[in-house]
Tab-separated table of C-alpha atoms in Angstrom:
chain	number	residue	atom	x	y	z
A	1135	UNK	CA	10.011	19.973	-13.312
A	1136	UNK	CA	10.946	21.198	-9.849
A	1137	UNK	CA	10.969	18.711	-7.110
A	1138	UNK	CA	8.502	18.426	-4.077
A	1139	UNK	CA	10.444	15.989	-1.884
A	1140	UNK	CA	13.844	14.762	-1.539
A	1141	UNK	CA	14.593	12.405	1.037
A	1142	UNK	CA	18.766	12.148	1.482
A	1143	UNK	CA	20.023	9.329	3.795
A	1144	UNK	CA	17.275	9.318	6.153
A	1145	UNK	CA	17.536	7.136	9.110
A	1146	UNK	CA	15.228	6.984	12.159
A	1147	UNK	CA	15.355	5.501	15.582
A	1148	UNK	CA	12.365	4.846	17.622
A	1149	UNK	CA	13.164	3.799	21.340
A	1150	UNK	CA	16.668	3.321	20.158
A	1151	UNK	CA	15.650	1.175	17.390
A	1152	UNK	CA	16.336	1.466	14.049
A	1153	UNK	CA	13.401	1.558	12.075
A	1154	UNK	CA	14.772	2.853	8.846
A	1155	UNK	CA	18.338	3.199	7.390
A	1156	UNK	CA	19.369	5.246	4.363
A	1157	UNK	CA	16.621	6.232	2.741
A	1158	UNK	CA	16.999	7.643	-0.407
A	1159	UNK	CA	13.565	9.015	-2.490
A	1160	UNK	CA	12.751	11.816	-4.717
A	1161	UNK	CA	9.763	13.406	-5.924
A	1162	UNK	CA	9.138	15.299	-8.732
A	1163	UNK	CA	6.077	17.817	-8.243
A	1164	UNK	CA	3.417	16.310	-10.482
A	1165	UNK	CA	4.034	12.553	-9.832
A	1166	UNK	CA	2.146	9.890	-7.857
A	1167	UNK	CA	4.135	7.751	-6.075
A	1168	UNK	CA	3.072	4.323	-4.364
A	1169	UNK	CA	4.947	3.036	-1.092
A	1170	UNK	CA	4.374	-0.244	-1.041
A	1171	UNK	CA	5.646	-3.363	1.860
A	1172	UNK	CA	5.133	-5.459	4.055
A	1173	UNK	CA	3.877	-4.774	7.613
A	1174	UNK	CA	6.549	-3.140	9.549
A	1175	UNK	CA	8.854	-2.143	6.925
A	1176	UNK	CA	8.631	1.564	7.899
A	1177	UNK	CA	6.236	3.198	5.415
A	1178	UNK	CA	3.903	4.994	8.103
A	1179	UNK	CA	7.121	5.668	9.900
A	1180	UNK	CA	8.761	7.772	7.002
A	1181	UNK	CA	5.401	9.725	5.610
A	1182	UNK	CA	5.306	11.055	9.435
A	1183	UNK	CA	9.027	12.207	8.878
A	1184	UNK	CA	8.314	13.861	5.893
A	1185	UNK	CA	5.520	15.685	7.530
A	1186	UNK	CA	8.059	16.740	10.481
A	1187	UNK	CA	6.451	14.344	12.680
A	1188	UNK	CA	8.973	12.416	14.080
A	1189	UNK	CA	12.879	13.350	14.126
A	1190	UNK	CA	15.837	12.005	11.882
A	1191	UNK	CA	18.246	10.763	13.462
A	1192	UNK	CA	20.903	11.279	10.360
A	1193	UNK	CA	19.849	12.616	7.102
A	1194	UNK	CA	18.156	15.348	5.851
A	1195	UNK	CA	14.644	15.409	4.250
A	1196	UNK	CA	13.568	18.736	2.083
A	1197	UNK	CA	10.035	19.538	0.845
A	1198	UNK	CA	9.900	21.834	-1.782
A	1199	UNK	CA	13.570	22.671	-1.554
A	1200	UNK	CA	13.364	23.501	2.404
A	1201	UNK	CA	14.651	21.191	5.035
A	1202	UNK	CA	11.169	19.873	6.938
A	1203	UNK	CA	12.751	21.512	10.388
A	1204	UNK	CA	12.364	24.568	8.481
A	1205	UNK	CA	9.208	24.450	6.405
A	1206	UNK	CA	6.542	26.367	7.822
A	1207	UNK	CA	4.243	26.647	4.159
A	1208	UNK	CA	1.818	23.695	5.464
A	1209	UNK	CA	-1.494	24.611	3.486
A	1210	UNK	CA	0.892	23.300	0.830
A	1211	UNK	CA	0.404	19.932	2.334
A	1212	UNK	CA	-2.368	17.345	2.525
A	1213	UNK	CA	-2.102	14.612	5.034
A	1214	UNK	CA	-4.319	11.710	5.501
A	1215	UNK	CA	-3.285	9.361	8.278
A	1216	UNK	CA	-3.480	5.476	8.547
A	1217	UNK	CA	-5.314	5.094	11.359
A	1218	UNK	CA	-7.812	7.108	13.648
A	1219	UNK	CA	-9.759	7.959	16.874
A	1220	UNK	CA	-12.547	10.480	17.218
A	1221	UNK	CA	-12.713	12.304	20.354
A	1222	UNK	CA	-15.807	11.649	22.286
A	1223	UNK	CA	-15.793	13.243	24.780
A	1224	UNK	CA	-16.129	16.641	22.377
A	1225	UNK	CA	-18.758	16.647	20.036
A	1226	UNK	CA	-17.627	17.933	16.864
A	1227	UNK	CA	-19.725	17.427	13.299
A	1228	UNK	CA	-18.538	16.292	10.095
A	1229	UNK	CA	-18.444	19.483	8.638
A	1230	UNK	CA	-16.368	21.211	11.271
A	1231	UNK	CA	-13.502	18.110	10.907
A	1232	UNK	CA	-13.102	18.758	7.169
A	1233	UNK	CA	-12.811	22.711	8.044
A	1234	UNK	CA	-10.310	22.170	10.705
A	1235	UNK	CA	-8.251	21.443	8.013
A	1236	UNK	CA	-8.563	24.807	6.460
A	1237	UNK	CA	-6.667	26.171	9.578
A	1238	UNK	CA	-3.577	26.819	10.192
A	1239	UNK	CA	-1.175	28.913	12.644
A	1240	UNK	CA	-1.494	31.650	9.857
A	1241	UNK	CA	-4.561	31.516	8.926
A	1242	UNK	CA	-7.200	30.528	12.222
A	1243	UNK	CA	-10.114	32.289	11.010
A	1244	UNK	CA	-12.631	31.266	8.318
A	1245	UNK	CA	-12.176	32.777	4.850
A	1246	UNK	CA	-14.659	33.570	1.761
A	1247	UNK	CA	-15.653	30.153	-0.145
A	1248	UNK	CA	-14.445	27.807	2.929
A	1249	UNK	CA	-17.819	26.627	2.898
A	1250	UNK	CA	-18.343	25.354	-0.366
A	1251	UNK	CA	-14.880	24.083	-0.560
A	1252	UNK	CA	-16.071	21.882	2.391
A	1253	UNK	CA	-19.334	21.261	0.887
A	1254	UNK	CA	-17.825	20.014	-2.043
A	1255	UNK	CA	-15.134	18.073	-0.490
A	1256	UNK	CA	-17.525	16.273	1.069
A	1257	UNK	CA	-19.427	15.791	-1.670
A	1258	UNK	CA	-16.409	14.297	-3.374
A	1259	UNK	CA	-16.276	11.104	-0.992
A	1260	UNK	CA	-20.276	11.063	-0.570
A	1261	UNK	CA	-20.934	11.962	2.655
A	1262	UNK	CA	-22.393	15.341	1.733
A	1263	UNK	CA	-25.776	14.579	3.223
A	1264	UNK	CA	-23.718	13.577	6.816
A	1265	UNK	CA	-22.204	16.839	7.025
A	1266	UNK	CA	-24.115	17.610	10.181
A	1267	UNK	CA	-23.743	14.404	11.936
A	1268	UNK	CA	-21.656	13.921	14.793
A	1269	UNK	CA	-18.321	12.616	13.548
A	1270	UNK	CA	-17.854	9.802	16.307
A	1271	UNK	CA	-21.184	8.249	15.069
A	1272	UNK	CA	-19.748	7.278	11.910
A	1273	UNK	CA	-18.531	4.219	11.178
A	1274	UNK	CA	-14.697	3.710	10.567
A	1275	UNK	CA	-14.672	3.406	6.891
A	1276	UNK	CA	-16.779	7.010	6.533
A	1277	UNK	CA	-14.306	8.689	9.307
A	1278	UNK	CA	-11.571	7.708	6.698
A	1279	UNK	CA	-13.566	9.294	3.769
A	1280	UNK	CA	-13.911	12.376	6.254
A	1281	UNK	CA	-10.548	12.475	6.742
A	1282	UNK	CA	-9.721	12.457	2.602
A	1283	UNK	CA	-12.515	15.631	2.164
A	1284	UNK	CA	-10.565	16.851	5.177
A	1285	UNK	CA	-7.516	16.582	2.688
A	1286	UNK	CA	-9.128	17.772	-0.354
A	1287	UNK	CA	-10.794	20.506	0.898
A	1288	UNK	CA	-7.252	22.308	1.233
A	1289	UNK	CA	-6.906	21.479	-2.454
A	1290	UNK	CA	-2.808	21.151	-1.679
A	1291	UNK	CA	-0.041	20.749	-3.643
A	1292	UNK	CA	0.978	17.038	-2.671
A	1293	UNK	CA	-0.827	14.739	-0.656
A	1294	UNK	CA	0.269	12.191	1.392
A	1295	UNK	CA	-2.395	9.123	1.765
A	1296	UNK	CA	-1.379	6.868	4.463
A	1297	UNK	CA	-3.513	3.975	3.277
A	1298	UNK	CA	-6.705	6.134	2.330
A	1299	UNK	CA	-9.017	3.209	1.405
A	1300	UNK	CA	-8.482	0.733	4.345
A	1301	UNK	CA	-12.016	-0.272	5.908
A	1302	UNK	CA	-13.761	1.914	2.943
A	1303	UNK	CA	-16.389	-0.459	0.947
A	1304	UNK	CA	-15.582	-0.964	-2.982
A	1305	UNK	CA	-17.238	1.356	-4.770
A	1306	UNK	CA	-16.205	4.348	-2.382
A	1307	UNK	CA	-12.679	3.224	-3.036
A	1308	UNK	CA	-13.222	3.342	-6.704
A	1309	UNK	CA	-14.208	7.257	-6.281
A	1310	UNK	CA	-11.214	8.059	-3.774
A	1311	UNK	CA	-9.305	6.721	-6.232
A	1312	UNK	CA	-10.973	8.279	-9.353
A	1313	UNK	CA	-11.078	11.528	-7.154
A	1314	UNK	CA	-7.136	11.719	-6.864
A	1315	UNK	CA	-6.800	10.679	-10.644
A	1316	UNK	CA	-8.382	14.029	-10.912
A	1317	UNK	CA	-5.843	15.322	-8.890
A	1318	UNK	CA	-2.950	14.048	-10.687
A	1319	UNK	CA	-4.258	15.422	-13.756
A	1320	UNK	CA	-4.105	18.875	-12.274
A	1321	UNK	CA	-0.636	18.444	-11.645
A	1322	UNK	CA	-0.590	17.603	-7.832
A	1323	UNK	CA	1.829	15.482	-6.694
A	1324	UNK	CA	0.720	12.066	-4.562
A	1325	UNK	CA	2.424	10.035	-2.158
A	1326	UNK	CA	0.227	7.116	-1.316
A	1327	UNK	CA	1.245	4.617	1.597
A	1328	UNK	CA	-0.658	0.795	0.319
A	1329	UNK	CA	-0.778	-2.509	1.296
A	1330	UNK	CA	-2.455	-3.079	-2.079
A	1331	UNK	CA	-2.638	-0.775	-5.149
A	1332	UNK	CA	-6.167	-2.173	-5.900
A	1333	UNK	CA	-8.008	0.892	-7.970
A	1334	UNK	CA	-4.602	2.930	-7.885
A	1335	UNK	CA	-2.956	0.661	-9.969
A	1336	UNK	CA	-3.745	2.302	-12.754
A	1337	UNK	CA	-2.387	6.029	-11.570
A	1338	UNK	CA	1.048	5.050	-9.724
A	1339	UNK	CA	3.888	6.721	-12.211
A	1340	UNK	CA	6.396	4.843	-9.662
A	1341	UNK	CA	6.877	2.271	-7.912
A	1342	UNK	CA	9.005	2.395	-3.990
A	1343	UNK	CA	8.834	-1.051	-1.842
A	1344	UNK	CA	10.506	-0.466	1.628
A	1345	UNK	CA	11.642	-3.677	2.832
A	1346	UNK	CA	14.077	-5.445	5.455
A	1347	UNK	CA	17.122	-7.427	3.330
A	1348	UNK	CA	18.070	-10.231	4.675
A	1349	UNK	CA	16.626	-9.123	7.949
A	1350	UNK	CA	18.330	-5.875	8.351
A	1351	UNK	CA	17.058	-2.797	9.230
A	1352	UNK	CA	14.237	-0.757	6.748
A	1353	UNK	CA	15.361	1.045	3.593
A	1354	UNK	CA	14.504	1.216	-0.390
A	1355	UNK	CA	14.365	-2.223	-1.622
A	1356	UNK	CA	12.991	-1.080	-5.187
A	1357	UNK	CA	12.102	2.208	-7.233
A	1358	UNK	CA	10.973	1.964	-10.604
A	1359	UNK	CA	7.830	1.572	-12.978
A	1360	UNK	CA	5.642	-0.646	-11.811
A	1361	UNK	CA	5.427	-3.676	-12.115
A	1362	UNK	CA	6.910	-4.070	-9.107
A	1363	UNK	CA	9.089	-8.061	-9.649
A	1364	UNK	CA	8.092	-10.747	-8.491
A	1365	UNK	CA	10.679	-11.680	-6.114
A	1366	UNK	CA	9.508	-8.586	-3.685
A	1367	UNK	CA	5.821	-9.848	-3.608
A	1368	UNK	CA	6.563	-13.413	-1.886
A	1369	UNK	CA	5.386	-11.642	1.645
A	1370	UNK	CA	1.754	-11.112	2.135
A	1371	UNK	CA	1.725	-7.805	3.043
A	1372	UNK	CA	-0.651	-6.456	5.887
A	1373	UNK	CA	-2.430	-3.100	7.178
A	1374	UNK	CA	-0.296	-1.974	9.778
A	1375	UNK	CA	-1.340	-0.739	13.425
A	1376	UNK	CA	1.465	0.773	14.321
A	1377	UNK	CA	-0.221	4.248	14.594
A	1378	UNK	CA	-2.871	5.405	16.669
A	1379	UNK	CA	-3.880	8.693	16.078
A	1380	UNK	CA	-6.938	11.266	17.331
A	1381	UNK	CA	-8.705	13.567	14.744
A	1382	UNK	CA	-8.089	16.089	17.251
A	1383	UNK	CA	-4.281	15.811	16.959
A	1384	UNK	CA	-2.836	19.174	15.272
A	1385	UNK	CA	-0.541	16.973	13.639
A	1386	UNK	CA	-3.530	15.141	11.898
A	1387	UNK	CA	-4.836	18.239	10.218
A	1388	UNK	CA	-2.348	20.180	9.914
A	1389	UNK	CA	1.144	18.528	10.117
A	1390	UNK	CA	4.106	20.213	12.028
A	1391	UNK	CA	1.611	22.549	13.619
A	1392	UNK	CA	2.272	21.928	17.150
């Protein structure tokens, strides 16, 4: 099994703060991995660093055996951020966010079956009959199941959910998550950022709480089957809104980009 992420150390300031300290994770390709704890314990903060959003200050982090400075292969990579804005001042539809994922600085103009891979993206979450609405008039919980056909439409080789059901009613939730069991089974490897596994619990090989001990900085406080014990589920944890970001962003759709 070859691995698809390998975190080494990792440690990252923000505004001179430490946010997380030696962070140590690895990935096998193939597995799905849940990132679990509580608000503020630096789970947003590392899947932007492993998309080469945000420096290290110490530590190295390679995806599929390149260091992230380096890696330049980003249609290997699915990203689906926590949290949103749609631009509206520009109109843009539905159907043209999810393609805006198919592009990249390699590949900027539309290929052969790019439309049906859209279609059926967006099929996939159940917005196929939105396709040509605008995407601002959406409400947040369908943006969010825009921004996961956005995803799948690249059909990638690990995704990284940054809480991918948040504001999304039950039974869509059930098919995100049924949607990426799918995925698993075709051996893609999934990193998903929670608050709550809810209908994930049932696909999460592993197990990795980030957490604060004894109220020091951010690193691995568990990593392991689930369940996770006890004693790291006294916290309630919360959806955190420590990211803002615009569906315009070129990091959104196609991370490392700019």
């Amino acid at each position: 099994m070859s691995t698809a992420l390998d975190c080494r150390d990792v440690c990252i300031d923000i505004e001179a703060s430490c946010i997380l300290s030696n962070v140590n994770l690895v990935v096998e390709q193939g597995e799905f991995v849940a990132v679990l704890g509580a608000n503020g314990s630096g789970k947003t903060t590392l899947m932007r660093a492993i998309l080469g959003l945000l420096p290290l200050t110490s530590g190295q982090i390679d995806v599929f055996g390149t260091p992230i400075a380096r890696f330049r292969d980003w249609p290997r990579l699915a990203y689906v951020p926590q949290r949103l804005h749609s631009a509206g001042a520009v109109p843009v539809s539905v159907h043209e966010v999810v393609g805006a994922g198919l592009i990249s600085p390699h590949q900027r103009l539309p290929r052969r079956g790019d439309r049906r891979r859209v279609e059926e993206a967006l099929a996939q979450v159940g917005l196929a009959d939105r396709r040509r609405d605008r995407f601002d008039s959406l409400s947040g919980g369908q943006q969010r199941r825009v921004m996961i056909a956005a995803a799948l439409a690249k059909d990638a080789e690990m995704y990284v959910l940054d809480e991918p059901t948040a504001g999304v009613d039950a039974e869509s939730q059930q098919s995100i998550s049924e949607t990426f069991g799918k995925m698993r089974e075709r051996g893609r490897t999934i990193l998903l950022v929670t608050h709550e596994l809810g209908p994930f619990a049932a696909l999460a090989s592993r197990i990795v709480v980030l957490g604060s001990p004894r109220g020091e900085t951010a690193t691995v406080l568990y990593d392991g089957p689930p369940p996770v014990p006890d004693h790291l589920l006294e916290r309630v944890w919360h959806h955190s809104e420590d990211v803002v970001m615009r569906a315009t962003e070129p990091g959104v759709l196609e991370p490392g980009a700019g």
